[in-house]
mmCIF file of C-alpha atoms in Angstrom:
data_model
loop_
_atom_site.group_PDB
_atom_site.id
_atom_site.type_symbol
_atom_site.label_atom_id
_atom_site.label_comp_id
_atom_site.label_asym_id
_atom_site.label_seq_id
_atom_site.Cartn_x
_atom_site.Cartn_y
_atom_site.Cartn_z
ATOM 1 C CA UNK R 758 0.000 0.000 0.000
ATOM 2 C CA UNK R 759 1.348 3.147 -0.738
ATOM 3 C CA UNK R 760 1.309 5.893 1.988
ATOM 4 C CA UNK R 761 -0.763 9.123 1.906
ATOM 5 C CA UNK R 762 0.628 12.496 1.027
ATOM 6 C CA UNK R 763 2.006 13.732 3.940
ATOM 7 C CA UNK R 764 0.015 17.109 4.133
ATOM 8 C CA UNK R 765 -2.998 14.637 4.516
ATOM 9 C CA UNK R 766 -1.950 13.101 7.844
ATOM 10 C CA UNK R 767 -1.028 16.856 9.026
ATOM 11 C CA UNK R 768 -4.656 17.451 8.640
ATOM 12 C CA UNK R 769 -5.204 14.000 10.245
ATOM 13 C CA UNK R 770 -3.276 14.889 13.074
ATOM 14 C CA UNK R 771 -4.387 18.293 13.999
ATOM 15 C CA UNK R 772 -7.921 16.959 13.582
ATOM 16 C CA UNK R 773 -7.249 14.091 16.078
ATOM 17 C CA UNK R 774 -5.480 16.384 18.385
ATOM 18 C CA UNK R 775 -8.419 18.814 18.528
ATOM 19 C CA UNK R 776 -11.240 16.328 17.783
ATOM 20 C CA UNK R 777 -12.698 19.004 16.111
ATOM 21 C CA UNK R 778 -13.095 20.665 12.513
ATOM 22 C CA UNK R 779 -13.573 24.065 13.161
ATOM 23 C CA UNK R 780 -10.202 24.119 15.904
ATOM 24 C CA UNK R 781 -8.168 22.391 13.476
ATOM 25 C CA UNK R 782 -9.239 24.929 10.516
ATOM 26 C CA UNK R 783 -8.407 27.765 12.573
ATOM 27 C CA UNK R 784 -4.855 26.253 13.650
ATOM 28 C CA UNK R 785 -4.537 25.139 9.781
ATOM 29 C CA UNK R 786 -6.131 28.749 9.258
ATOM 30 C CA UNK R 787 -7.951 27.352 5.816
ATOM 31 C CA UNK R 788 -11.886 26.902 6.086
ATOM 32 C CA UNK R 789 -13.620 24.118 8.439
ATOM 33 C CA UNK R 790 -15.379 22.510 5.195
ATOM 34 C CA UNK R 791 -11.951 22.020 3.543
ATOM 35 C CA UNK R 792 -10.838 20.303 6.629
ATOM 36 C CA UNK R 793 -13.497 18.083 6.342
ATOM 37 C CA UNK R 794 -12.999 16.927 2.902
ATOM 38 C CA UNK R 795 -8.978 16.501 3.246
ATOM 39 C CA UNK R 796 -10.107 13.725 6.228
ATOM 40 C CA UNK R 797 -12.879 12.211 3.953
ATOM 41 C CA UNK R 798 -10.158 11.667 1.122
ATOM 42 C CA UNK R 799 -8.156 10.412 3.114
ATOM 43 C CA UNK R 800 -10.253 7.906 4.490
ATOM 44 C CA UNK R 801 -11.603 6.872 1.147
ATOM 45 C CA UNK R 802 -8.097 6.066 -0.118
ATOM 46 C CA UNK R 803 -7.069 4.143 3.283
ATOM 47 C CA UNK R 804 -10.270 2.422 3.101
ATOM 48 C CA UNK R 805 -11.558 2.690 6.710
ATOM 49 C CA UNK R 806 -13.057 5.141 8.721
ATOM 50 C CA UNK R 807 -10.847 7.267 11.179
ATOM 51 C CA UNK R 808 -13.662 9.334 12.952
ATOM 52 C CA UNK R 809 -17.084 8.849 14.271
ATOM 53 C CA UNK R 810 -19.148 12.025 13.263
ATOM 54 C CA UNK R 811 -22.086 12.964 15.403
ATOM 55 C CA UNK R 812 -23.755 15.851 16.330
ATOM 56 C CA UNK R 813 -21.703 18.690 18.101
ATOM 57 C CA UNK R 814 -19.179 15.591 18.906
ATOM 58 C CA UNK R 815 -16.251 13.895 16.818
ATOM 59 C CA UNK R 816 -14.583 10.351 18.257
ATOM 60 C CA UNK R 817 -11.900 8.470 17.028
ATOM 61 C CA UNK R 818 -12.287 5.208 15.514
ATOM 62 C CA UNK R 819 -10.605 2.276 16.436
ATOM 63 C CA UNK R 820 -8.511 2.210 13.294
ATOM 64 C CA UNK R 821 -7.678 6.167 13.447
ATOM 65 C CA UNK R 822 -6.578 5.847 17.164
ATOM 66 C CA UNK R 823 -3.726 3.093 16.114
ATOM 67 C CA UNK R 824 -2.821 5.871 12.988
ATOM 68 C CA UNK R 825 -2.565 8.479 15.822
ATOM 69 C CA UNK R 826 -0.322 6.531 17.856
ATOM 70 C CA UNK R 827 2.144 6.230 14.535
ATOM 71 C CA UNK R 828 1.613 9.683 12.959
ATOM 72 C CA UNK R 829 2.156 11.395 16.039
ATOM 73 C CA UNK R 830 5.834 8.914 16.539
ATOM 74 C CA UNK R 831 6.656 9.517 12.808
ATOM 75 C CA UNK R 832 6.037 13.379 13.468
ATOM 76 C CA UNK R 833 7.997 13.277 16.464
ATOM 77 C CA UNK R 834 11.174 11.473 14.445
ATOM 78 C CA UNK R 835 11.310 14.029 11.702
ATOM 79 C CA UNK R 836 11.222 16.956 13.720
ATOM 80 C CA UNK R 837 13.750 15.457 15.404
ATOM 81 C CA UNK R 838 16.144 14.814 12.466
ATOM 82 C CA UNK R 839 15.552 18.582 11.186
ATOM 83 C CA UNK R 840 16.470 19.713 14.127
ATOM 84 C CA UNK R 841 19.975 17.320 14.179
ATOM 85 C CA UNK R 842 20.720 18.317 10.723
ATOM 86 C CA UNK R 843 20.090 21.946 11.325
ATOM 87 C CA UNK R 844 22.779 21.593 14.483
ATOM 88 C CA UNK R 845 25.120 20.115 12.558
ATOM 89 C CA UNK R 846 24.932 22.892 9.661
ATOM 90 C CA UNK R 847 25.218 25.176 12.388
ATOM 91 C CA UNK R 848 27.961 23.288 13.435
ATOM 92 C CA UNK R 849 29.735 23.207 10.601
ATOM 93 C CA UNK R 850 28.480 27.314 9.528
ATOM 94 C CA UNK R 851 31.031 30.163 9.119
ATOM 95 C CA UNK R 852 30.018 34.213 9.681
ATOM 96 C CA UNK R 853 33.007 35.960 7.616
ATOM 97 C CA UNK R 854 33.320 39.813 7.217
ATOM 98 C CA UNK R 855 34.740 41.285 4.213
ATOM 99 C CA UNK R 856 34.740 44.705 2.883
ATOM 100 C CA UNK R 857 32.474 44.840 -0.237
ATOM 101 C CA UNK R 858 35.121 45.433 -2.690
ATOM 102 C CA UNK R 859 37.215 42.891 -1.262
ATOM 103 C CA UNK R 860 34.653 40.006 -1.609
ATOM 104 C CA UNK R 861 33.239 40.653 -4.733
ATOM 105 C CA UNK R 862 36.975 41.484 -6.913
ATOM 106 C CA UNK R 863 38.967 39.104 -4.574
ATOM 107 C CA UNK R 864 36.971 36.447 -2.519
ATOM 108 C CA UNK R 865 34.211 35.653 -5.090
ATOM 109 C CA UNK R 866 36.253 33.918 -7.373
ATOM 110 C CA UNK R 867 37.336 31.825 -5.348
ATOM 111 C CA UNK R 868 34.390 30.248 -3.803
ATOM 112 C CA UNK R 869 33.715 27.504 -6.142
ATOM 113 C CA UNK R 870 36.856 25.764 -5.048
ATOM 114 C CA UNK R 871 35.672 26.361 -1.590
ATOM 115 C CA UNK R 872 32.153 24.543 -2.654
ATOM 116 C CA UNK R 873 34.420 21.482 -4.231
ATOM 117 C CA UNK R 874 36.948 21.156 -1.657
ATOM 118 C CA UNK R 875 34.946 21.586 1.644
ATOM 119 C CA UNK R 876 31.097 21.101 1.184
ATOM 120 C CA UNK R 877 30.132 20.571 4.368
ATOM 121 C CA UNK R 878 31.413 24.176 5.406
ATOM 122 C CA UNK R 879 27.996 26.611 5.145
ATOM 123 C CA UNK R 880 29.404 30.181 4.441
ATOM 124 C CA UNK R 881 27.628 33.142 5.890
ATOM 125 C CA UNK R 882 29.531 36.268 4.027
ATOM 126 C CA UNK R 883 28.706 39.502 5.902
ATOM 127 C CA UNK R 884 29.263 42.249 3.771
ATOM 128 C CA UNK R 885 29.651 45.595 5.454
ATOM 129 C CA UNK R 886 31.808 48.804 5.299
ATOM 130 C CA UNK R 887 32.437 49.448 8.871
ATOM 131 C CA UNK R 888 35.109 47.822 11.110
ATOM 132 C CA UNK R 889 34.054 44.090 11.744
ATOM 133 C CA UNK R 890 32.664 43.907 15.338
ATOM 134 C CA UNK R 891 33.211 40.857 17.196
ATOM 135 C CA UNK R 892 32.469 41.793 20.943
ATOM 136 C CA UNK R 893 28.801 40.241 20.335
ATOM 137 C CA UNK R 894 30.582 36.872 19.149
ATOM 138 C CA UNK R 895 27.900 37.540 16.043
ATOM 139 C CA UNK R 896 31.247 37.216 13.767
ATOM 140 C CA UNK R 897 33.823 34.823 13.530
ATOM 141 C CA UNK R 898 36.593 35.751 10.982
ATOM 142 C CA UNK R 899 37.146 38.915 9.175
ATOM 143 C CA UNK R 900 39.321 39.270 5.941
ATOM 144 C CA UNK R 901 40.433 42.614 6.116
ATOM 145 C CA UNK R 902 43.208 45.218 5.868
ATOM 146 C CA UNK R 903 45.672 46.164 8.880
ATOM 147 C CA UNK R 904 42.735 45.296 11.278
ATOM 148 C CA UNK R 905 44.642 45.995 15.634
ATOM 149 C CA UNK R 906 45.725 43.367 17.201
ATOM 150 C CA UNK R 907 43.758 41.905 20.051
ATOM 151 C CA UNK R 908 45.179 39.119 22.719
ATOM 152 C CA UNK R 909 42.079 36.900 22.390
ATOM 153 C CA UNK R 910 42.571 37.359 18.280
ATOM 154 C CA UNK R 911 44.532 35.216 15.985
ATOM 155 C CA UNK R 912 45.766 37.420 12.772
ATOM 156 C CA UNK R 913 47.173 35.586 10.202
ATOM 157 C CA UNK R 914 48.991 37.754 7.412
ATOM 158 C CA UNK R 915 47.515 36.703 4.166
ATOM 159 C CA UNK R 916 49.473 39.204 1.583
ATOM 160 C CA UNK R 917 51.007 42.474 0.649
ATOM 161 C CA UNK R 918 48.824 44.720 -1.017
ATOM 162 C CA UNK R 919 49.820 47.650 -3.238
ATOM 163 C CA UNK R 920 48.461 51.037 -4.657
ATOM 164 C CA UNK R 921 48.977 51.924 -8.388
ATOM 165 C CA UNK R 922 47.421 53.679 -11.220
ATOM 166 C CA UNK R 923 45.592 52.226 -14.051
ATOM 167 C CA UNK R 924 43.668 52.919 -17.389
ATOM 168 C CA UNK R 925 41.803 50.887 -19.873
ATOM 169 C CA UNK R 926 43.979 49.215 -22.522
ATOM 170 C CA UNK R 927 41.951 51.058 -25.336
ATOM 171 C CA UNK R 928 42.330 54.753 -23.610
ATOM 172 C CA UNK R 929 46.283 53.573 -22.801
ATOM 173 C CA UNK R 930 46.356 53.217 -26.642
ATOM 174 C CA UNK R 931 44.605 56.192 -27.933
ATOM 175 C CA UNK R 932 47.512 58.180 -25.892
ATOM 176 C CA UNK R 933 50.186 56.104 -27.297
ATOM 177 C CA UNK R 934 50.980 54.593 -24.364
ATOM 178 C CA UNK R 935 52.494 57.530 -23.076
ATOM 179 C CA UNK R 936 51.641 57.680 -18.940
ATOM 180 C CA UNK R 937 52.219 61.659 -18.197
ATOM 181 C CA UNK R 938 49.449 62.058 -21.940
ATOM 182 C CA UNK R 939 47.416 59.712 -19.989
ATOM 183 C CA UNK R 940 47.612 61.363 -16.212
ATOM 184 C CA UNK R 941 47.079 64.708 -18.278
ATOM 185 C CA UNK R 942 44.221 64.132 -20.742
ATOM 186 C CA UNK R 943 41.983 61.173 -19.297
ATOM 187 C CA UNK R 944 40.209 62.019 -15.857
ATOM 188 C CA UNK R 945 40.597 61.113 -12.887
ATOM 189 C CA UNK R 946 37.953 58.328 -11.004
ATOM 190 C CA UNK R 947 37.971 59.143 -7.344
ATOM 191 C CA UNK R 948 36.961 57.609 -4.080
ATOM 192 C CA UNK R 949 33.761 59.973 -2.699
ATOM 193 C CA UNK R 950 34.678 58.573 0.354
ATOM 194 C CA UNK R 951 38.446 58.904 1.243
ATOM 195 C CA UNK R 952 38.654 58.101 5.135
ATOM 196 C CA UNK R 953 36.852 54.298 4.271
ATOM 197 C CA UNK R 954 38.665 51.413 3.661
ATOM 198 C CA UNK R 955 40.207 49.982 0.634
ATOM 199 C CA UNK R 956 39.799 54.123 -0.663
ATOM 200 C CA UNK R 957 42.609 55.845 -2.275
ATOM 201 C CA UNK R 958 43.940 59.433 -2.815
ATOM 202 C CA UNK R 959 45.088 60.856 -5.841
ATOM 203 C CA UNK R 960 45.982 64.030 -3.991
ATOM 204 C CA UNK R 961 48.591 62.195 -1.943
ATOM 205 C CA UNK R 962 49.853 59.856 -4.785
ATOM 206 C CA UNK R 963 50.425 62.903 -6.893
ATOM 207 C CA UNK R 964 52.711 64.619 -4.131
ATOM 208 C CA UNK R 965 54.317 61.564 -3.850
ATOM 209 C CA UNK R 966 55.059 61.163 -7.249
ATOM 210 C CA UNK R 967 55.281 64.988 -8.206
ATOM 211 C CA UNK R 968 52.609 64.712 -10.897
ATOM 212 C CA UNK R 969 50.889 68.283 -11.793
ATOM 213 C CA UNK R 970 47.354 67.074 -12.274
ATOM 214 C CA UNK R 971 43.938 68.609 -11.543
ATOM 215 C CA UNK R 972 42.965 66.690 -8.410
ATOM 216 C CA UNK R 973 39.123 68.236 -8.324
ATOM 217 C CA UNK R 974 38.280 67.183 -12.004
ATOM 218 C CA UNK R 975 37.094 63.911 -12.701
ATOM 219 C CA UNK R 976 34.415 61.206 -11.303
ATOM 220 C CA UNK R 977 33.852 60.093 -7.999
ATOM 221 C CA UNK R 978 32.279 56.611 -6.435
ATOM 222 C CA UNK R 979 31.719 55.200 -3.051
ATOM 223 C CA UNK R 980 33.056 51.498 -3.767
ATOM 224 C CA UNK R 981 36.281 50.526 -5.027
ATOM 225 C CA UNK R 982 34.651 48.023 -6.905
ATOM 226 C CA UNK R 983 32.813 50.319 -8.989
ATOM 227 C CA UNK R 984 35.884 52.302 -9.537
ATOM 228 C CA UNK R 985 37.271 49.467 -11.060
ATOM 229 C CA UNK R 986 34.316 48.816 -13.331
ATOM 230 C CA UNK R 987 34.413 52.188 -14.204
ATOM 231 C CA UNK R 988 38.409 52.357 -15.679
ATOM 232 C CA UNK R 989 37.209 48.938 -17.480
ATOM 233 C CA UNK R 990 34.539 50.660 -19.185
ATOM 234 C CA UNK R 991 37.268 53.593 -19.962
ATOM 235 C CA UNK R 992 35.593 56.135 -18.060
ATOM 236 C CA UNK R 993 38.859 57.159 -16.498
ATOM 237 C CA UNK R 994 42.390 56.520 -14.688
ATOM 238 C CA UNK R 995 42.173 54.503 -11.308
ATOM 239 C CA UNK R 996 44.169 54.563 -8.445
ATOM 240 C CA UNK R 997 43.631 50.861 -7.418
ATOM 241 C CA UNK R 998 44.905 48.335 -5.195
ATOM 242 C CA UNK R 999 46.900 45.606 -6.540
ATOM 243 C CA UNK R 1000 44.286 43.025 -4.522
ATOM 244 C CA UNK R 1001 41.040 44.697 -6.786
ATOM 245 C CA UNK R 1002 42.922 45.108 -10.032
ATOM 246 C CA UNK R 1003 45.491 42.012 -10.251
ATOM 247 C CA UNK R 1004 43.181 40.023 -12.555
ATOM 248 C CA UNK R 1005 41.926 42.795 -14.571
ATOM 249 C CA UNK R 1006 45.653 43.312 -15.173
ATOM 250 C CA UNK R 1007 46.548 39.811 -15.624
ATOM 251 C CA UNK R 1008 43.791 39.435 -18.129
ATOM 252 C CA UNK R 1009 44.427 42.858 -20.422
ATOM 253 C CA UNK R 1010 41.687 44.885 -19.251
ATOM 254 C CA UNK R 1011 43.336 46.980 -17.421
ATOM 255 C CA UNK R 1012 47.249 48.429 -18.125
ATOM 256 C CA UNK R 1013 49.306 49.964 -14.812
ATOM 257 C CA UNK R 1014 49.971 53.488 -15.576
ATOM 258 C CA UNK R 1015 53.860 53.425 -14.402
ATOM 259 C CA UNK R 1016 56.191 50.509 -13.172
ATOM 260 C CA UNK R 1017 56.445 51.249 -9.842
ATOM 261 C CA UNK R 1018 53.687 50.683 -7.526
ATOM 262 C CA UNK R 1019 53.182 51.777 -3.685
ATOM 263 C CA UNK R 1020 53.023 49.510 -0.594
ATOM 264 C CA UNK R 1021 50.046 49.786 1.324
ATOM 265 C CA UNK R 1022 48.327 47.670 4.345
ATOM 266 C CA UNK R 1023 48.865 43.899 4.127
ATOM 267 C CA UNK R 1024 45.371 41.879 3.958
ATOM 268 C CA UNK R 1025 45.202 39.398 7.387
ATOM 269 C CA UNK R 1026 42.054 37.075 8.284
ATOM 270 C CA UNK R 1027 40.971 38.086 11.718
ATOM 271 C CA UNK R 1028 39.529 35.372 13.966
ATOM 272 C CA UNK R 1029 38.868 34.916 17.792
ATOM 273 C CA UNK R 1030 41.688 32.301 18.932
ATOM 274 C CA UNK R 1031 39.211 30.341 20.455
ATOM 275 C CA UNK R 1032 37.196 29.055 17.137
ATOM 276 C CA UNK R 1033 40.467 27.367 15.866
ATOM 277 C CA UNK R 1034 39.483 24.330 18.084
ATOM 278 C CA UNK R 1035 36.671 23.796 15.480
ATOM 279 C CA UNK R 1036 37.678 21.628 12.905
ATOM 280 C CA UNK R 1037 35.789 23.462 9.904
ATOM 281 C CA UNK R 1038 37.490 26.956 11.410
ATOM 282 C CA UNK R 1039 40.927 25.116 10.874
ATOM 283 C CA UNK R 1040 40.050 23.917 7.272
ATOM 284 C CA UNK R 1041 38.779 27.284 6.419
ATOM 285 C CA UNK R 1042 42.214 29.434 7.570
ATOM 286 C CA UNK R 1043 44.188 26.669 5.878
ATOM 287 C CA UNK R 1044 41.884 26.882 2.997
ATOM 288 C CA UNK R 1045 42.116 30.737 2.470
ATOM 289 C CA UNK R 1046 45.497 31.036 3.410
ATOM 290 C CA UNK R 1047 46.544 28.525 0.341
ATOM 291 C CA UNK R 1048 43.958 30.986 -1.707
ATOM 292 C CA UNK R 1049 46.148 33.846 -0.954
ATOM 293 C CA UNK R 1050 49.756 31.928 -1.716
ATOM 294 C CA UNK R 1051 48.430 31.394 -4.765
ATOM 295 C CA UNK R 1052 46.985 35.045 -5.522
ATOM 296 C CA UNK R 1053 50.777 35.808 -4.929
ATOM 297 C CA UNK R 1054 52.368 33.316 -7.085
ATOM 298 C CA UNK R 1055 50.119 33.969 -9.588
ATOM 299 C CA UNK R 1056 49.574 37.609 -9.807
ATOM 300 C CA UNK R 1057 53.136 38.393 -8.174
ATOM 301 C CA UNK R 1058 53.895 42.469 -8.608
ATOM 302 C CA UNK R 1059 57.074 41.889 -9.531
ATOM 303 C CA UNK R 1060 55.750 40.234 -12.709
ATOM 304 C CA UNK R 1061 52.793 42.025 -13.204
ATOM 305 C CA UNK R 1062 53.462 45.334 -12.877
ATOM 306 C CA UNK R 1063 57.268 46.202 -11.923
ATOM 307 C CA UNK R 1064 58.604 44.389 -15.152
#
């Protein structure tokens, strides 16, 4: 015999439970004559009846208090295995902050090999511009740049991260490939919010590098990412980090401005020493930190942009 959807021995419970029509509609919060007819199909396809009906009064039958008995066991045994399999996700779950810019030009791309190599680690990326908080133990690692040092906090160095301008291979070309026709003609794509992370300043590169430019002209964004998009599209020059623009480099979309670059804030995962006597914690630092080797073997500065 083949068993009965299980919606229809939900209705068969609540009714049982209640002995009633109208309480179980209102807990089931569909109408009492709909009720009705769920238990009468029900009945018709088991073949027996599982309630006496009489006026103003509703019994169980013999047969329906034996299926009470079992639905309400079977009921009880999958409740309990969601709730097992929901503690070990938990279990097994990781909160990580990262910068928006950061996750969506560095982390993203590497998540599928995070899928393939550990599937039983659930990752919960939090997204945020502030500081990562972790007094509230709401958080548990944080992949971020020069974040203090803390003696309950583990921070691993992950890599060196670099500052450097950059223009789209098409506007590099229409200059001739000449930098200072570049830095003079093309304008500039600014950071509308300088004291955030991952932002830049082409006021302070230019003094730096004693470039003449018109630091007010130009377009300005509140995400580095977007910055980035923006030089793609040849809307301007960038001042990016080497950690947002490595791969557009790699790849041709984007061409470094000048062969020297400057050194800015390494990139460290942040974590509260504690969580590293969870297994999945441990596979995810080793995980991430073999992520970032090979962002540096394969997109080394030296190579990419220094010549």
């Amino acid at each position: 015999m083949k068993l009965p959807p299980l919606e229809a021995l939900r209705y068969f419970e609540v009714v049982a439970r209640h002995l009633s029509f109208t309480s179980a509609a209102d807990e089931l919060c569909i109408s009492q004559s709909a009720v009705s007819q769920k238990i009468s199909l029900l009945e018709q396809r088991l073949g027996y009846k599982l309630f006496y009906r009489k006026p103003r009064q509703l019994t169980l039958s013999k047969e329906g208090c034996e299926l009470q008995r079992h639905v309400i066991l079977a009921f009880d045994q999958l409740q309990q295995a969601m709730q097992h399999i929901s503690s070990i996700q938990q279990l097994r779950a990781i909160d990580l902050y990262c910068m928006p810019s950061m996750a969506s030009c560095w982390l993203m791309p590497y998540l599928q090999d995070l899928y393939h190599s550990h599937p039983d680690i659930s990752l919960n990326l939090i997204v945020d511009t502030g500081e990562p908080q972790f007094r509230e133990e709401s958080m548990d690692l944080a992949l971020c740049h020069g974040y203090g040092d803390g003696p309950n906090m583990l921070k691993q160095f992950l890599f060196q991260d670099y500052i450097y301008p950059v223009v789209s291979n098409a506007l590099f070309l229409k200059y001739d490939g000449d930098p200072d026709r570049c830095l003079q003609h093309i304008p500039l794509l600014h950071d509308s919010l300088p004291q955030a992370k991952l932002s830049t300043s082409w006021r302070q590169w230019a003094a730096q590098h004693d470039k003449h430019i018109d630091i007010q002209a130009g377009y300005r964004y509140n995400r580095a990412d977007l910055i980035m998009q923006a030089a793609i599209d040849g809307q301007g020059l960038a001042l990016a980090r080497h950690v947002l623009a490595a791969r557009e480099v790699a790849e041709g979309r984007l061409v470094p401005l000048y062969p020297d670059v400057v050194q800015d804030q390494s990139v460290y995962l942040v974590c509260r020493k504690n969580l590293l006597e969870k297994e999945h914690v441990v596979q995810f630092v080793d995980w991430i930190s073999a992520k970032a080797k090979a962002f540096e073997q394969d997109y080394a500065i030296s190579r990419l942009i220094e010549g």
